Short mmCIF file of C-alpha atoms in Angstrom, two decimals:
data_model
loop_
_atom_site.label_atom_id
_atom_site.label_comp_id
_atom_site.label_asym_id
_atom_site.label_seq_id
_atom_site.Cartn_x
_atom_site.Cartn_y
_atom_site.Cartn_z
CA MET N 58 -0.01 -0.04 0.00
CA SER N 59 1.39 3.44 -1.00
CA THR N 60 1.72 6.41 1.24
CA LYS N 61 -0.87 8.26 -0.77
CA SER N 62 -3.48 5.57 -0.19
CA THR N 63 -2.61 5.39 3.56
CA SER N 64 -2.98 9.14 3.99
CA LYS N 65 -6.47 9.08 2.43
CA THR N 66 -7.91 6.20 4.62
CA PRO N 67 -8.48 8.16 7.83
CA LEU N 68 -10.35 10.86 6.04
CA LEU N 69 -12.62 8.32 4.25
CA LEU N 70 -13.37 6.65 7.58
CA SER N 71 -14.22 9.99 9.09
CA LEU N 72 -16.61 10.83 6.28
CA LEU N 73 -18.31 7.35 6.45
CA ALA N 74 -18.68 7.88 10.24
CA LEU N 75 -20.13 11.30 9.63
CA ILE N 76 -22.66 9.89 7.08
CA ALA N 77 -23.58 6.97 9.36
CA GLY N 78 -23.99 9.24 12.30
CA GLY N 79 -26.19 11.56 10.30
CA ALA N 80 -28.34 8.62 9.13
CA ILE N 81 -28.70 7.27 12.67
CA GLY N 82 -29.49 10.71 13.99
CA TYR N 83 -31.99 11.23 11.35
CA GLY N 84 -33.64 7.90 12.09
CA VAL N 85 -33.72 8.59 15.79
CA GLY N 86 -35.06 12.06 15.07
CA MET N 87 -37.76 10.68 12.91
CA LYS N 88 -38.69 8.22 15.66
CA VAL N 89 -38.76 10.94 18.26
CA GLU N 90 -40.79 13.13 15.96
CA GLN N 91 -43.23 10.37 15.27
CA ASN N 92 -43.65 9.79 18.97
CA SER N 93 -44.27 13.46 19.63
CA SER N 94 -45.26 15.41 16.55
CA ALA N 95 -44.45 14.11 13.02
CA PRO N 96 -42.61 16.65 10.83
CA SER N 97 -43.72 17.40 7.36
CA LEU N 98 -42.11 15.56 4.40
CA GLN N 99 -40.81 18.76 2.97
CA ALA N 100 -39.02 19.63 6.15
CA CYS N 101 -37.35 16.25 6.19
CA GLN N 102 -36.32 16.57 2.56
CA GLN N 103 -34.84 20.06 3.27
CA GLN N 104 -32.90 18.75 6.25
CA LEU N 105 -31.59 15.78 4.14
CA GLN N 106 -30.64 18.16 1.33
CA SER N 107 -28.78 20.38 3.79
CA GLN N 108 -26.82 17.40 5.13
CA THR N 109 -26.10 16.28 1.60
CA ASP N 110 -24.78 19.73 0.76
CA GLN N 111 -22.61 19.71 3.83
CA LEU N 112 -21.33 16.26 2.94
CA GLN N 113 -20.54 17.47 -0.62
CA HIS N 114 -18.75 20.54 0.72
CA SER N 115 -16.77 18.41 3.19
CA THR N 116 -15.89 15.97 0.34
CA GLU N 117 -14.67 18.86 -1.77
CA GLN N 118 -12.63 20.26 1.12
CA TYR N 119 -11.17 16.81 1.62
CA GLN N 120 -10.29 16.52 -2.08
CA ALA N 121 -8.69 19.93 -2.04
CA LEU N 122 -6.67 18.90 1.07
CA VAL N 123 -5.60 15.68 -0.70
CA THR N 124 -4.63 17.54 -3.84
CA LYS N 125 -2.71 20.15 -1.85
CA ASN N 126 -1.01 17.39 0.15
CA GLU N 127 0.05 15.63 -3.01
CA GLN N 128 1.44 18.87 -4.41
CA GLN N 129 3.38 19.47 -1.21
CA GLN N 130 4.71 15.93 -1.28
CA GLN N 131 5.81 16.42 -4.95
CA GLN N 132 7.41 19.77 -4.03
CA LEU N 133 9.09 18.13 -1.05
CA ALA N 134 10.37 15.27 -3.27
CA GLN N 135 11.64 17.77 -5.83
CA ALA N 136 13.25 19.88 -3.11
CA THR N 137 14.88 16.74 -1.65
CA THR N 138 16.21 15.78 -5.00
CA GLU N 139 17.56 19.28 -5.67
CA LEU N 140 19.05 19.32 -2.18
CA ALA N 141 20.78 16.02 -2.86
CA THR N 142 22.09 17.27 -6.24
CA MET N 143 23.35 20.53 -4.61
CA THR N 144 24.94 18.56 -1.78
CA ALA N 145 26.66 16.25 -4.25
CA LEU N 146 27.78 19.33 -6.26
CA ALA N 147 29.06 20.98 -3.11
CA GLU N 148 31.00 17.89 -2.17
CA LYS N 149 32.51 17.70 -5.61
CA GLN N 150 33.44 21.38 -5.50
CA LYS N 151 34.88 20.87 -2.04
CA LYS N 152 37.10 18.04 -3.36
CA ASP N 153 38.11 20.08 -6.42
CA PHE N 154 38.94 22.99 -4.15
CA ALA N 155 41.03 20.77 -1.95
CA LYS N 156 42.93 19.50 -5.02
CA GLN N 157 43.47 23.01 -6.18
CA LEU N 158 44.83 24.01 -2.80
CA ALA N 159 47.11 21.02 -2.77
CA SER N 160 48.29 21.84 -6.32
CA LEU N 161 48.88 25.49 -5.34
CA ALA N 162 50.82 24.50 -2.29
CA GLN N 163 53.02 22.21 -4.41
CA LYS N 164 53.56 24.99 -7.00
CA LYS N 165 54.35 27.40 -4.21
CA GLN N 166 56.97 24.99 -2.88
CA GLN N 167 58.40 24.50 -6.37
CA LEU N 168 58.50 28.23 -6.91
CA SER N 169 60.33 28.74 -3.61
CA VAL N 170 62.91 26.15 -4.67
CA SER N 171 63.22 27.79 -8.09
CA GLN N 172 63.70 31.24 -6.46
CA LYS N 173 66.46 29.91 -4.22
CA LYS N 174 68.21 28.37 -7.20
CA LEU N 175 67.77 31.63 -9.11
CA GLU N 176 69.32 33.56 -6.30
CA VAL N 177 72.31 31.19 -6.26
CA THR N 178 72.60 31.40 -10.00
CA LYS N 179 72.33 35.23 -9.86
CA LYS N 180 75.19 35.46 -7.31
CA LYS N 181 77.38 33.22 -9.43
CA LEU N 182 76.59 35.32 -12.46
CA ASN N 183 77.40 38.56 -10.56
CA THR N 184 80.73 37.02 -9.53
CA GLU N 185 81.42 35.99 -13.16
CA VAL N 186 80.51 39.46 -14.39
CA VAL N 187 82.90 41.09 -11.92
CA LYS N 188 85.65 38.64 -13.03
CA LEU N 189 84.84 39.26 -16.69
CA LYS N 190 84.95 43.07 -16.20
CA THR N 191 88.32 42.76 -14.40
CA THR N 192 89.74 40.61 -17.15
CA THR N 193 88.36 42.81 -19.82
CA ASN N 194 89.89 45.89 -18.20
CA LYS N 195 93.21 44.09 -17.93
CA GLN N 196 92.98 43.05 -21.57
CA GLN N 197 92.12 46.55 -22.61
CA VAL N 198 95.16 47.93 -20.80
CA VAL N 199 97.29 45.30 -22.49
CA ILE N 200 95.74 46.15 -25.85
CA ASP N 201 96.33 49.89 -25.33
CA LYS N 202 99.89 49.29 -24.30
CA SER N 203 100.43 46.85 -27.17
CA GLN N 204 99.10 49.42 -29.63
CA GLN N 205 101.51 51.94 -28.18
CA TYR N 206 104.38 49.42 -28.44
CA PHE N 207 103.39 48.54 -32.05
CA LYS N 208 103.29 52.26 -32.90
CA ARG N 209 106.74 52.79 -31.41
CA GLN N 210 107.96 49.64 -33.15
CA ALA N 211 106.80 50.96 -36.53
CA GLU N 212 108.33 54.31 -35.91
CA MET N 213 111.61 52.81 -34.77
CA LYS N 214 111.73 50.43 -37.77
CA ALA N 215 111.26 53.47 -40.05
CA ASN N 216 114.06 55.31 -38.18
CA VAL N 217 116.38 52.31 -38.41
CA GLU N 218 115.72 51.95 -42.08
CA ALA N 219 116.28 55.72 -42.69
CA THR N 220 119.49 55.67 -40.67
CA GLN N 221 120.66 52.51 -42.46
CA ALA N 222 120.16 54.29 -45.75
CA GLN N 223 122.09 57.33 -44.50
CA VAL N 224 124.90 55.02 -43.30
CA VAL N 225 125.13 53.41 -46.71
CA GLU N 226 125.29 56.80 -48.48
CA LEU N 227 127.84 58.13 -45.98
CA THR N 228 129.92 54.97 -46.34
CA LYS N 229 130.08 55.45 -50.09
CA THR N 230 130.97 59.10 -49.77
CA THR N 231 133.46 58.42 -47.01
CA ASN N 232 135.18 55.67 -49.08
CA GLY N 233 135.52 58.03 -52.09
CA PHE N 234 137.13 60.75 -49.94
CA LYS N 235 139.41 58.09 -48.27
CA LYS N 236 140.67 56.92 -51.62
CA ALA N 237 141.47 60.45 -52.74
CA CYS N 238 143.15 61.22 -49.38
CA ASP N 239 145.25 58.06 -49.57
CA GLU N 240 146.39 59.05 -53.03
CA PHE N 241 147.23 62.50 -51.79
CA LYS N 242 149.20 61.11 -48.86
CA SER N 243 151.16 58.74 -51.18
CA GLY N 244 152.38 61.63 -53.34
CA ASN N 245 152.28 59.56 -56.48
CA SER N 246 148.75 60.32 -57.60
CA TRP N 247 148.03 61.56 -61.16
CA ASN N 248 144.61 62.83 -60.01
CA TRP N 249 143.70 66.24 -58.84
CA VAL N 250 143.82 65.51 -55.07
CA SER N 251 144.63 67.70 -52.19
CA GLN N 252 144.48 68.12 -48.39
CA LYS N 253 140.85 69.12 -48.79
CA ASP N 254 140.07 65.51 -49.80
CA CYS N 255 141.62 64.36 -46.50
CA ASP N 256 139.62 67.04 -44.58
CA ASN N 257 136.44 65.93 -46.29
CA TYR N 258 137.27 62.35 -45.46
CA GLU N 259 137.72 63.20 -41.81
CA GLN N 260 134.43 65.11 -41.82
CA GLN N 261 132.51 62.33 -43.62
CA LEU N 262 134.11 59.72 -41.33
CA GLY N 263 132.89 61.59 -38.23
CA LEU N 264 129.34 61.86 -39.70
CA LEU N 265 129.48 58.12 -40.58
CA LYS N 266 130.54 57.13 -37.08
CA THR N 267 127.78 59.34 -35.62
CA GLN N 268 125.11 57.75 -37.82
CA GLN N 269 126.50 54.32 -37.13
CA ALA N 270 126.23 55.04 -33.36
CA THR N 271 122.71 56.30 -33.93
CA LEU N 272 121.89 53.14 -35.92
CA ALA N 273 123.18 50.92 -33.20
CA SER N 274 121.21 52.79 -30.56
CA GLN N 275 118.04 52.58 -32.71
CA GLN N 276 118.61 48.89 -33.30
CA GLN N 277 118.99 48.25 -29.53
CA ALA N 278 115.77 50.24 -28.91
CA LEU N 279 113.99 48.25 -31.59
CA THR N 280 115.19 44.99 -30.11
CA ALA N 281 113.96 46.04 -26.68
CA ILE N 282 110.54 47.01 -28.15
CA ASN N 283 110.29 43.66 -29.94
CA LYS N 284 111.13 41.83 -26.75
CA GLU N 285 108.52 43.90 -24.81
CA ILE N 286 105.86 43.17 -27.41
CA GLY N 287 106.67 39.40 -27.12
CA ASN N 288 106.22 39.51 -23.39
CA LYS N 289 102.91 41.46 -23.83
CA GLU N 290 101.60 38.89 -26.23
CA ILE N 291 102.42 36.10 -23.69
CA GLY N 292 100.71 38.04 -20.94
CA ASN N 293 97.68 38.58 -23.15
CA LYS N 294 97.36 34.89 -23.85
CA GLU N 295 97.55 34.13 -20.16
CA ILE N 296 94.81 36.63 -19.46
CA SER N 297 92.59 35.10 -22.18
CA LYS N 298 93.02 31.64 -20.64
CA LYS N 299 91.76 33.01 -17.34
#
């Protein structure tokens, strides 16, 4: 038996009891009336119609109550279903939120580790940058000095070559005057020679010796510059290796 049928049974019993009571009352009333003074048939019919109307009204009220009760039960069932759905959804959202919190906590931990690694890497890079700047500055100093040495080397090479050319020319001129002077001193020369040739020879010989001394000095300076450039190149290679 369903809940709907069970809920209707007391009301039906009440109505049957009401009808039976009315009939019994009517019969007793008729008997009493007959014993005293019998009512008219029209009065009895009116009374019966009134009771019938009341019964109909009560039946309609009962049916309205049953319909309302059924509607409330349907609404309650729907509300219960919706509540169950919302509860399940809330539980699911709660689990999803818990997973998201756990994921965020894990990402936060990973981010913290990454930040620490980044700080360490940053410090190492800063140290390397300082070292690189120091090395670069040293290399720049070496390059600047090397450029100066190479410039001096080129200038000294040019000076040596110019002095060497002058020594060659002076040597030729000096040798010419020496030959003439030797002929003059021998006294057997057929050429037009004189003491002036010996004076010129002495003058040219002095100039030649001066230029030879200058050439030797320039060659020594060039050798020193070449040696210094060699040392700078070795130092530059060592700095590059660092």
